[in-house]
């Protein structure tokens, strides 16, 4: 019991530190307006590089769901509800969660190692001696890019997932296409889409925040100095982000439902 | 600008490893001061404490500025205008040489137009013979060129004091000499004071006004070249003059 309490207090404190880091970076970023073009570069880094993997994962998630749900639903003679089942689970849950996990794996770890190496190479100290706020310079544009890119990539994931479900449910298994799409359009409500987007906004800022934070403090948070500490930090960033995504997915869902 | 940087009983520990126990040092404006000492003596730590990258565990660093009218006032290092040249250059690998040098002007607290930035950076690139590497990334530059880019980045903001952490490490003897020449020449041109860490005894003495020897967490000697001769202890004198405690070379 004591141990669990300790873990919880530790997590809450860490989350608070990360939140302060995020606020500090974003406020600093907006105070120095010369850097807005950096958002585009970071959006490319986070968004465009992940596009391919999002397309692949989205398509296959939709396809496998199409198959599984079809076999389950047909047992009850309810295969016409396939569109409802796929669209709601993808838009509400799988879209935001899986996209966020994929982006963290692809871009978050890269961001963390890049900042960690810059820390290791004293580039961050150099920024500070030049009078440049290193947090807003390094983390600011990435956080905003996360805020922009996560919802867009999630939307792409949702769309392609629905097509994947259509492919396996309708083209392969023979469910009527009109019934599938009809169910999709009639069962998805604005609140479902909004809920998915709220999740991806929060995931976007916080997971990128965690990755920047871990990289930025890789020199004090790792047990090894140097590059080995950076690789530790990257691992920690991915693990913490993934835990964050799943825990907060549950929390946000329970608030929204 | 006339100023005096005063360090009084400065302390720094990392955990239970006491790196600086009691450092007293005085740095005058328009002078070049060199800190010498063994590897691991804490020279880089001392420089970082002065630059405010690390926080001291005790002691005081103060800068007194004397205006032309003779009034003295205390200011901090940022307001004085300083730059720091890191031991490993700390250049940004994703930026070209030009962008690296322009970075403090563009992102720092200055309001230069981009045409002004270009003029300033190009002038420095030309003076330091870097024009041909202007658009190269640090990874494509040789060690000496990287040093020169880092040097240009340190000078572009026209600081009043520059801290150099081992500016010559990893260079061949001729390039070492060029770096010292560079420091000397630009010191005249830009009028900055310099505090440098170096192992190149006695070559570095050519350009310095004051020598500080850091050992066992303290400054055990500070003075000019001539004052070394007055030291009674023969082995210390040898060390300060040649970099070796025992002047005989054993192979
Ligand atoms: N960030 C740090 N954390 C822990 N120990 C450090 C740190 N920086 C330096 N040290 C220790 O301080 C001592 C002096 O280091 P340094 O100033 O780099 O030596 P040098 O005189 O060669 O520049 C070393 O023993 C080093 O282990
Ligand atoms: Mg050093």
PDB file of C-alpha atoms in Angstrom, chain A residues 34-35 38 118 121-123 125-132 137, chain B residues 48 53 82 86 88 90-93 104 106-110 153:
ATOM      1  CA  UNK A  34      10.559  35.416 -34.341  1.00  0.00           C
ATOM      2  CA  UNK A  35      10.227  31.657 -34.195  1.00  0.00           C
ATOM      3  CA  UNK A  38       9.914  26.767 -36.634  1.00  0.00           C
ATOM      4  CA  UNK A 118      22.137  18.591 -27.555  1.00  0.00           C
ATOM      5  CA  UNK A 121      27.028  18.301 -26.276  1.00  0.00           C
ATOM      6  CA  UNK A 122      26.479  21.421 -24.121  1.00  0.00           C
ATOM      7  CA  UNK A 123      24.428  22.996 -26.912  1.00  0.00           C
ATOM      8  CA  UNK A 125      24.171  25.495 -22.124  1.00  0.00           C
ATOM      9  CA  UNK A 126      25.412  27.367 -25.177  1.00  0.00           C
ATOM     10  CA  UNK A 127      21.884  28.594 -25.907  1.00  0.00           C
ATOM     11  CA  UNK A 128      21.540  29.864 -22.369  1.00  0.00           C
ATOM     12  CA  UNK A 129      24.857  31.725 -22.503  1.00  0.00           C
ATOM     13  CA  UNK A 130      23.678  33.356 -25.734  1.00  0.00           C
ATOM     14  CA  UNK A 131      20.619  34.641 -23.916  1.00  0.00           C
ATOM     15  CA  UNK A 132      18.298  32.295 -25.794  1.00  0.00           C
ATOM     16  CA  UNK A 137      13.627  27.440 -28.413  1.00  0.00           C
TER      17      UNK A 137
ATOM     18  CA  UNK B  48      30.611  27.485 -15.961  1.00  0.00           C
ATOM     19  CA  UNK B  53      25.534  27.612 -16.222  1.00  0.00           C
ATOM     20  CA  UNK B  82      29.678  37.922 -22.462  1.00  0.00           C
ATOM     21  CA  UNK B  86      32.831  25.673 -25.191  1.00  0.00           C
ATOM     22  CA  UNK B  88      33.779  20.975 -27.676  1.00  0.00           C
ATOM     23  CA  UNK B  90      28.779  23.184 -28.944  1.00  0.00           C
ATOM     24  CA  UNK B  91      27.837  24.091 -32.513  1.00  0.00           C
ATOM     25  CA  UNK B  92      24.390  23.112 -33.741  1.00  0.00           C
ATOM     26  CA  UNK B  93      24.816  20.249 -36.174  1.00  0.00           C
ATOM     27  CA  UNK B 104      22.730  34.611 -31.175  1.00  0.00           C
ATOM     28  CA  UNK B 106      18.602  36.257 -34.572  1.00  0.00           C
ATOM     29  CA  UNK B 107      17.339  34.409 -31.507  1.00  0.00           C
ATOM     30  CA  UNK B 108      18.926  36.419 -28.706  1.00  0.00           C
ATOM     31  CA  UNK B 109      17.666  39.674 -27.284  1.00  0.00           C
ATOM     32  CA  UNK B 110      18.692  41.817 -30.203  1.00  0.00           C
ATOM     33  CA  UNK B 153      29.776  32.869 -32.882  1.00  0.00           C
TER      34      UNK B 153
END
